[in-house]
Structures are given as structure tokens and as C-alpha cells.
PDB file of C-alpha atoms in Angstrom:
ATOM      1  CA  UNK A 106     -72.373-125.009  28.405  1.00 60.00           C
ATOM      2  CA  UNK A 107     -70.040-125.914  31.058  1.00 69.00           C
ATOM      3  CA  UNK A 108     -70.594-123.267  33.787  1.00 73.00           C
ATOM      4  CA  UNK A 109     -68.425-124.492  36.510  1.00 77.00           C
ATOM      5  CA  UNK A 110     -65.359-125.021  34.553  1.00 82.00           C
ATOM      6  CA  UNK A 111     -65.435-121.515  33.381  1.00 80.00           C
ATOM      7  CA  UNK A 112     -66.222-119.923  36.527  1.00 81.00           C
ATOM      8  CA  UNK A 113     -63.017-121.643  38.041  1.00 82.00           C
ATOM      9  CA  UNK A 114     -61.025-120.376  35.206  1.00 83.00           C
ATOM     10  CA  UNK A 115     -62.106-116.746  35.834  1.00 83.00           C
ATOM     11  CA  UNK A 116     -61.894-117.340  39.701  1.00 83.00           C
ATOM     12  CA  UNK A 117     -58.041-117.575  38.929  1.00 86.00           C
ATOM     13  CA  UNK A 118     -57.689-114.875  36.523  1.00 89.00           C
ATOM     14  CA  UNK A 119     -56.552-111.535  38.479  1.00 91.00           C
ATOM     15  CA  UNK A 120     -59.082-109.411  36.148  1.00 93.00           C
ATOM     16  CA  UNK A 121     -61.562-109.612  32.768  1.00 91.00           C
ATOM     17  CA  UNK A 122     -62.532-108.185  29.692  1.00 94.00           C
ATOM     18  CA  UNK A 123     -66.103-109.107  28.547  1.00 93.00           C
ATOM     19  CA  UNK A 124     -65.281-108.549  24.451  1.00 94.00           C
ATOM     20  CA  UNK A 125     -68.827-107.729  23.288  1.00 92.00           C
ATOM     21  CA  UNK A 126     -67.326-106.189  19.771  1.00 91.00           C
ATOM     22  CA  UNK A 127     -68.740-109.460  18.314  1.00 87.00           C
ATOM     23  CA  UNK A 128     -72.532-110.950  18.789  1.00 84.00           C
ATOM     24  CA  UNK A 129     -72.402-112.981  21.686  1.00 84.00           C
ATOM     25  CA  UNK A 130     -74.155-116.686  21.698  1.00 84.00           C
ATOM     26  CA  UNK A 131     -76.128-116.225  24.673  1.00 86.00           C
ATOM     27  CA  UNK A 132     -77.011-112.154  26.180  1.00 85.00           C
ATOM     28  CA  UNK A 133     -78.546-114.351  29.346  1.00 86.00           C
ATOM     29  CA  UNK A 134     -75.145-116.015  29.424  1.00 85.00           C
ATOM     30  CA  UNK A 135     -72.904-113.155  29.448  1.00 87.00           C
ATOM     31  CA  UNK A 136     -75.144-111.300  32.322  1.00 88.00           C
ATOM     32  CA  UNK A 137     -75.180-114.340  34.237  1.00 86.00           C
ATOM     33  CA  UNK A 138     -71.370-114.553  34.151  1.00 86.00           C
ATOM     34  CA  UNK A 139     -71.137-110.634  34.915  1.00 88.00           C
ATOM     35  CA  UNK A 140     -73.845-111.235  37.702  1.00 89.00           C
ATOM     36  CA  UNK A 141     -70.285-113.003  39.822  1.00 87.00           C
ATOM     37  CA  UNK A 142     -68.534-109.609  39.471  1.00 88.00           C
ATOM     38  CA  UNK A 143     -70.895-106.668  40.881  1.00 90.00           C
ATOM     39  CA  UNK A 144     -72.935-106.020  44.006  1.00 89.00           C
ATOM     40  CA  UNK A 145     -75.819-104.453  41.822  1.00 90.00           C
ATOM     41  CA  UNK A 146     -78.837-106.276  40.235  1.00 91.00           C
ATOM     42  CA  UNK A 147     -78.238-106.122  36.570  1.00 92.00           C
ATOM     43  CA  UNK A 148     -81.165-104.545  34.365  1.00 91.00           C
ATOM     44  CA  UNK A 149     -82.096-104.111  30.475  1.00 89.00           C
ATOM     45  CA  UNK A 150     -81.818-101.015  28.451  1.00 88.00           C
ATOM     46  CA  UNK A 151     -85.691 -99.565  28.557  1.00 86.00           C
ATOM     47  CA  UNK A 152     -87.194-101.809  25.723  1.00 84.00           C
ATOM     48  CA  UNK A 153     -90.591-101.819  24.784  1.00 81.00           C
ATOM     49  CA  UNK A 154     -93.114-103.627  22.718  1.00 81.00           C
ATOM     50  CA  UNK A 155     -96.053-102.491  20.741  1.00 77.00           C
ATOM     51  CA  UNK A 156     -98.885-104.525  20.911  1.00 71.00           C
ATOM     52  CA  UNK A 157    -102.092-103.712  19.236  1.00 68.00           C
ATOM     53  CA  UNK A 158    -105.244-103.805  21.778  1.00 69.00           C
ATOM     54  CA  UNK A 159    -107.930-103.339  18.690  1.00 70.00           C
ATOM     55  CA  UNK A 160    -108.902-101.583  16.357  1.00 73.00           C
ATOM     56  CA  UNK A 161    -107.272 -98.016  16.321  1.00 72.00           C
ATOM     57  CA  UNK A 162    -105.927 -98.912  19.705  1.00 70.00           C
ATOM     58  CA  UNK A 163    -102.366-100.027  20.290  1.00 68.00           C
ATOM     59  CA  UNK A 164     -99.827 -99.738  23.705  1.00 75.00           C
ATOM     60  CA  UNK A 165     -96.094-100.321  24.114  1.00 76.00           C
ATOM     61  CA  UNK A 166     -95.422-102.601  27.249  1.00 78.00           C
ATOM     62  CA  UNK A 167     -92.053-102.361  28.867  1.00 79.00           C
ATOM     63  CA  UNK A 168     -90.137-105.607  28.987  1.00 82.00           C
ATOM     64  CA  UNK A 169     -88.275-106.090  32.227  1.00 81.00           C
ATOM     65  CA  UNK A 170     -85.538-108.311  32.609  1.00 87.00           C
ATOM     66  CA  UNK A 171     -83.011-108.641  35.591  1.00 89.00           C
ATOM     67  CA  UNK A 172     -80.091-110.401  36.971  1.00 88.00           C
ATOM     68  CA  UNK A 173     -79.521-110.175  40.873  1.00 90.00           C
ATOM     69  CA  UNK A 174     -75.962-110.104  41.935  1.00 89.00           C
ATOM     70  CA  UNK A 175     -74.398-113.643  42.601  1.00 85.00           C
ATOM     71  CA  UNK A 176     -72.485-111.722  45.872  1.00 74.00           C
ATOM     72  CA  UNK A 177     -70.286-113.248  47.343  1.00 75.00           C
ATOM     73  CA  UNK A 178     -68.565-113.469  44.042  1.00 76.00           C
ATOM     74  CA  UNK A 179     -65.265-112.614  42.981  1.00 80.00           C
ATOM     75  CA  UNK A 180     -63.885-108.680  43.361  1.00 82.00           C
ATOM     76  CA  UNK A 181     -61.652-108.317  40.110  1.00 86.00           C
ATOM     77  CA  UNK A 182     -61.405-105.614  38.298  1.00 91.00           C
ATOM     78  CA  UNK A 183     -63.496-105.934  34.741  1.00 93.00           C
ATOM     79  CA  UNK A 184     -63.934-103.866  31.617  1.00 96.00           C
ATOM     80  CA  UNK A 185     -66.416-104.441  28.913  1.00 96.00           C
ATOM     81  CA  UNK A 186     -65.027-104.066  25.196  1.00 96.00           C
ATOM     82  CA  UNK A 187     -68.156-102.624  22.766  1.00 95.00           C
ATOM     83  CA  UNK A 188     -67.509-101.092  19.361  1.00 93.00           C
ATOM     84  CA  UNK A 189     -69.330 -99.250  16.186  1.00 91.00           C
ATOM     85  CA  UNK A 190     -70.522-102.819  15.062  1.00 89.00           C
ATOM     86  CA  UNK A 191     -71.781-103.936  18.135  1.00 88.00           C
ATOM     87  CA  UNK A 192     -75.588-104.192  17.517  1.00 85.00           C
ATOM     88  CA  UNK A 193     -78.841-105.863  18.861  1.00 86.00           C
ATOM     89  CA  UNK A 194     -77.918-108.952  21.328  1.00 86.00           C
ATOM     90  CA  UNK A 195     -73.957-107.044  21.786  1.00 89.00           C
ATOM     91  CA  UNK A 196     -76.356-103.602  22.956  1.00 90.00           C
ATOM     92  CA  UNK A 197     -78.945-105.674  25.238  1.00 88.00           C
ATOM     93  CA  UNK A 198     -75.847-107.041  26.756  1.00 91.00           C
ATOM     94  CA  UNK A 199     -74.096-104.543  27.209  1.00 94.00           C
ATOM     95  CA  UNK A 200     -77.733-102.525  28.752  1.00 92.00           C
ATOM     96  CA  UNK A 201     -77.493-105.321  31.439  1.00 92.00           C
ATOM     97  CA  UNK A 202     -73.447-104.222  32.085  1.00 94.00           C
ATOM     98  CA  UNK A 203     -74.033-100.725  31.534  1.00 94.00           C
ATOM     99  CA  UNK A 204     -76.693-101.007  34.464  1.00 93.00           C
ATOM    100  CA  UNK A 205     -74.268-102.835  36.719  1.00 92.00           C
ATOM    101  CA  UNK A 206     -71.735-100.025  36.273  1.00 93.00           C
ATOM    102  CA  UNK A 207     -69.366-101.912  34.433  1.00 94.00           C
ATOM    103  CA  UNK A 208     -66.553 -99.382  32.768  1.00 96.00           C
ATOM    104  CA  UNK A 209     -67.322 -99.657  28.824  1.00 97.00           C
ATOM    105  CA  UNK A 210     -64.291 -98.913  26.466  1.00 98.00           C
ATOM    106  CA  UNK A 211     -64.271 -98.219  22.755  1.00 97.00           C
ATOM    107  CA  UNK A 212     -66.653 -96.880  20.431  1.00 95.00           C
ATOM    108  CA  UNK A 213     -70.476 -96.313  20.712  1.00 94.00           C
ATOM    109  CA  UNK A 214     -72.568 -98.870  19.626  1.00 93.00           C
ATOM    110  CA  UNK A 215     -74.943 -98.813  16.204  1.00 89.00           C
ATOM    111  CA  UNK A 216     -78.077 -98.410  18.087  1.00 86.00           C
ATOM    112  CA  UNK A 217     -80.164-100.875  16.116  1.00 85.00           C
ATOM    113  CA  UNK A 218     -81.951-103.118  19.100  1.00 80.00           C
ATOM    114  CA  UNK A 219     -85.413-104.614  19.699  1.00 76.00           C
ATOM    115  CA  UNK A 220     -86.855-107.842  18.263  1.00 75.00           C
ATOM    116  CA  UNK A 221     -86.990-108.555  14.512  1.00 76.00           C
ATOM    117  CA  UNK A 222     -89.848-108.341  12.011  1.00 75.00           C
ATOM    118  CA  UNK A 223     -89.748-109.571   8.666  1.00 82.00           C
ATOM    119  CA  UNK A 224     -92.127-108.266   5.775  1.00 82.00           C
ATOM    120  CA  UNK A 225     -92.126-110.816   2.747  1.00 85.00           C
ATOM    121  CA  UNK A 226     -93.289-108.898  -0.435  1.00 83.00           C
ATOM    122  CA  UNK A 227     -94.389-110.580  -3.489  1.00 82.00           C
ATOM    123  CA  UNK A 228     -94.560-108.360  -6.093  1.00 73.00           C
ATOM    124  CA  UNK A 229     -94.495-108.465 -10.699  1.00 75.00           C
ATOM    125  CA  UNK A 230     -90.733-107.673 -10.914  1.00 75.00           C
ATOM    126  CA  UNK A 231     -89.594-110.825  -8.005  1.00 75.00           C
ATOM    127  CA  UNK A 232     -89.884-111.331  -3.976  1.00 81.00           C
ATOM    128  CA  UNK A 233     -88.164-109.082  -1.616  1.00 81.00           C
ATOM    129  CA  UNK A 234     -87.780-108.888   1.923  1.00 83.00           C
ATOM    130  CA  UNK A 235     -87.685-106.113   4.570  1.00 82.00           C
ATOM    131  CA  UNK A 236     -86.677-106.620   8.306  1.00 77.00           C
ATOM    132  CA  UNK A 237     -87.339-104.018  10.807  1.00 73.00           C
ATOM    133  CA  UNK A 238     -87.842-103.971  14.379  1.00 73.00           C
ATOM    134  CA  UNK A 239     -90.838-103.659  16.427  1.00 73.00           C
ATOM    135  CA  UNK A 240     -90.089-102.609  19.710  1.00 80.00           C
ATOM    136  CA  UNK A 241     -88.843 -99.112  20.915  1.00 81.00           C
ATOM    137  CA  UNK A 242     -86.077 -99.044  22.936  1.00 86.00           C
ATOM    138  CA  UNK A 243     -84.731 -95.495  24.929  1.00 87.00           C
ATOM    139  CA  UNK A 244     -81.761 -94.487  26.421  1.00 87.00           C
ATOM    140  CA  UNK A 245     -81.980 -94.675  30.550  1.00 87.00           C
ATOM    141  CA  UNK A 246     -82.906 -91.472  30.571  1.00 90.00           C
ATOM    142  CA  UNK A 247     -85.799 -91.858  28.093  1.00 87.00           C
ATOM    143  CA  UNK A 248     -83.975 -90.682  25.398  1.00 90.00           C
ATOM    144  CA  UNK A 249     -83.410 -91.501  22.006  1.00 89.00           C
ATOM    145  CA  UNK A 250     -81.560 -95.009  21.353  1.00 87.00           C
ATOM    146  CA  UNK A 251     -81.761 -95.724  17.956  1.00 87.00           C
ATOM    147  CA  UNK A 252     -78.798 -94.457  15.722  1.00 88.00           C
ATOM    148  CA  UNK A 253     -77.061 -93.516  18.779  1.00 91.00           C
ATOM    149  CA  UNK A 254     -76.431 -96.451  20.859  1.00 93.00           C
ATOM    150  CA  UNK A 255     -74.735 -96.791  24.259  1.00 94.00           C
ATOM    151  CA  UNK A 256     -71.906 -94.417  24.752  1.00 95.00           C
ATOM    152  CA  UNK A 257     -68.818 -96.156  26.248  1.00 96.00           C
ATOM    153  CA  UNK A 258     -67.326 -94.781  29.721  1.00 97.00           C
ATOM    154  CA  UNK A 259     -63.778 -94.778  27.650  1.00 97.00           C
ATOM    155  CA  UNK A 260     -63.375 -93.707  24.315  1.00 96.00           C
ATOM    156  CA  UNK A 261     -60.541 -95.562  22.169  1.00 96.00           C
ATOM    157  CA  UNK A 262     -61.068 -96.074  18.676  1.00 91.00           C
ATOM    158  CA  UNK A 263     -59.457 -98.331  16.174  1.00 88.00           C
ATOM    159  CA  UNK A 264     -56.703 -96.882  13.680  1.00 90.00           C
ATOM    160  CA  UNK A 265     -55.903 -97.090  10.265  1.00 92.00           C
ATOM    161  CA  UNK A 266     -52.208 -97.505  11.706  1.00 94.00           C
ATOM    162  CA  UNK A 267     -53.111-100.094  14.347  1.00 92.00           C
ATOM    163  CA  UNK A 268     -55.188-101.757  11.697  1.00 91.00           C
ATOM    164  CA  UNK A 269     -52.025-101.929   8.800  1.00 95.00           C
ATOM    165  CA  UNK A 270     -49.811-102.858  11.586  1.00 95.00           C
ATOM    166  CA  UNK A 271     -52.124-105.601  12.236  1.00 94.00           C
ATOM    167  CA  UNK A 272     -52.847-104.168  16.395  1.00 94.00           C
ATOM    168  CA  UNK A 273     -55.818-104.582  18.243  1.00 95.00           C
ATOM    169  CA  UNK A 274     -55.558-101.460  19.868  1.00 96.00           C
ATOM    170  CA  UNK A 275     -58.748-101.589  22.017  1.00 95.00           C
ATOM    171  CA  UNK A 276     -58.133-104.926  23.714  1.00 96.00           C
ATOM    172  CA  UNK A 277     -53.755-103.155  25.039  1.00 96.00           C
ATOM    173  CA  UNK A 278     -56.108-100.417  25.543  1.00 97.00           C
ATOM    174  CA  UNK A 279     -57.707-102.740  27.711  1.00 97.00           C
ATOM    175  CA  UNK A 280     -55.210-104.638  29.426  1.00 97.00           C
ATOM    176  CA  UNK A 281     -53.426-101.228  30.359  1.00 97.00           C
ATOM    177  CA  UNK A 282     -56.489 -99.845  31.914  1.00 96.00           C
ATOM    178  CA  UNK A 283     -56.614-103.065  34.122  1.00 96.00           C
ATOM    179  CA  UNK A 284     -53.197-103.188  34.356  1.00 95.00           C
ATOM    180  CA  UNK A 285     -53.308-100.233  36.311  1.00 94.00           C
ATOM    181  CA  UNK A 286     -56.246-101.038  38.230  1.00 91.00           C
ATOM    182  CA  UNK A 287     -53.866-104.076  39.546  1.00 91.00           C
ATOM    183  CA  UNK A 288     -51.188-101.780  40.684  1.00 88.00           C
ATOM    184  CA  UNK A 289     -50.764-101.621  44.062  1.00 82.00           C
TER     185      UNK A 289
END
């Protein structure tokens, strides 16, 4: 909510790590933020929704959406955190990242993205409901997305040791990698 206060907290910071293990509040707001710390416009995964035309007619528009680089920003070194549960609004973020060149470390994501549908059924044995998306969205390549997700530049994954010892072992992954970035 408060833009300028947090962009003069990150102007003093000597690097950052965009965690997008979790859903974030706002995509718009994390690309916006992001848009300070790269030279390159920022663009969506390939996302597209179906729309029927009429009868026994239907077409997929593409959905474009882009963020031009707020240059002269700040040149620190940043890494983007993503993980197996990162899904939907954590993958359309991190498309608009991934596009920016942005080094992604952890896991792939779950590759379940596009807008939801919901089907209410009412039915003799109760009400259920099924929710489903309705777009298609590919890989920059064109290839497939869903089940596969985005890849991350740096694989680290959590361990059952790191977990018992009660680690986060992606984010010291993290803060080595820019640690070392930061060495002169």
C-alpha cells in the first residue's frame, strides 16, 4: 500500500530475494516492484482464453500483459525463491520474472495457472462443486505448462534433514548465492 516507503527500504538493501513459495497479495505488485531492478520489459507466461464465437465456433485469445522497466532503478543483485507449491498467481508472477531474466531458485512450480471456473452440481445424493480452469497457458516456447510448471534456473530442494532440524534451506541457499554475487 505504501510504495515509497518500501522502495526506500529496498534502495538501502545491498541485494533481494522475491519469496514467491507463498501466494502473493498482488502479481501486479510484485512485477511492479521487480520492474526497479531490470532493464527488460517484463511479460506474462503465454496465457490464453477460450471464448466461444457461436455455435460450434470457439477461439483462444492471447492475453498480453507487460511491465516496462522503471530504469534508472537500482542495480542489486536479486533472486526469485519459487517452490513445488507455488501455483496460479506465485506462476503468473514468476512468468513476469522469468521474462525479465531474473535467476529462479528451488523447485519447479505445480503448473496449475489460468483463471478459475466453478461448476455447481445439484444432484439426488447432495451439491458438489468442481473448479477448473479455462484458459490455456504454454510454456515460452509453446510448450506444455500444465503439470510441469516453470523450471527454476537453480535447483535446491527442501530436506527431510533441513526440515527436522527446523532449516529453511532454500532461503541460506539464497543468501549464499547473493552473497557471492556481492563479493568483490
Amino acid at each position: 500500500a505504501d510504495s515509497a516507503a518500501l522502495l526506500a527500504k529496498v534502495q538501502s538493501a545491498s541485494a533481494l530475494i522475491l519469496d514467491l513459495r507463498s501466494y502473493p497479495k498482488n502479481v501486479f505488485a510484485v512485477a511492479r516492484l521487480a520492474a526497479y531492478f531490470t532493464e527488460r520489459e517484463m511479460q506474462n507466461i503465454p496465457l490464453y482464453r477460450y471464448h466461444v464465437a457461436s455455435p460450434q465456433q470457439a477461439n483462444y485469445e492471447q492475453i498480453f500483459q507487460k511491465f516496462a522497466s522503471r530504469q534508472p532503478g537500482f542495480a542489486k543483485p536479486v533472486i526469485v525463491l519459487a517452490s513445488r507449491y507455488s501455483q496460479s498467481a506465485n506462476e503468473h508472477a514468476l512468468g513476469f520474472l522469468q521474462s525479465a531474466h531474473f535467476p529462479i531458485m528451488g523447485e519447479a512450480t505445480s503448473g496449475a495457472n489460468g483463471t478459475m471456473n466453478f461448476l455447481t452440481v445439484n444432484g439426488q445424493s447432495g451439491q458438489f462443486s468442481v473448479s477448473f480452469t479455462g484458459d490455456a497457458v504454454r510454456q515460452r516456447d509453446g510448450s506444455r505448462f500444465v503439470g510441469l510448471g516453470i523450471e527454476p534456473d537453480i535447483q535446491v530442494a527442501r530436506t527431510q534433514a533441513g526440515m527436522r532440524a527446523g532449516r529453511d534451506e532454500l532461503l541460506q541457499a539464497a543468501q549464499l548465492y547473493l552473497q557471492n554475487k556481492l563479493k568483490p
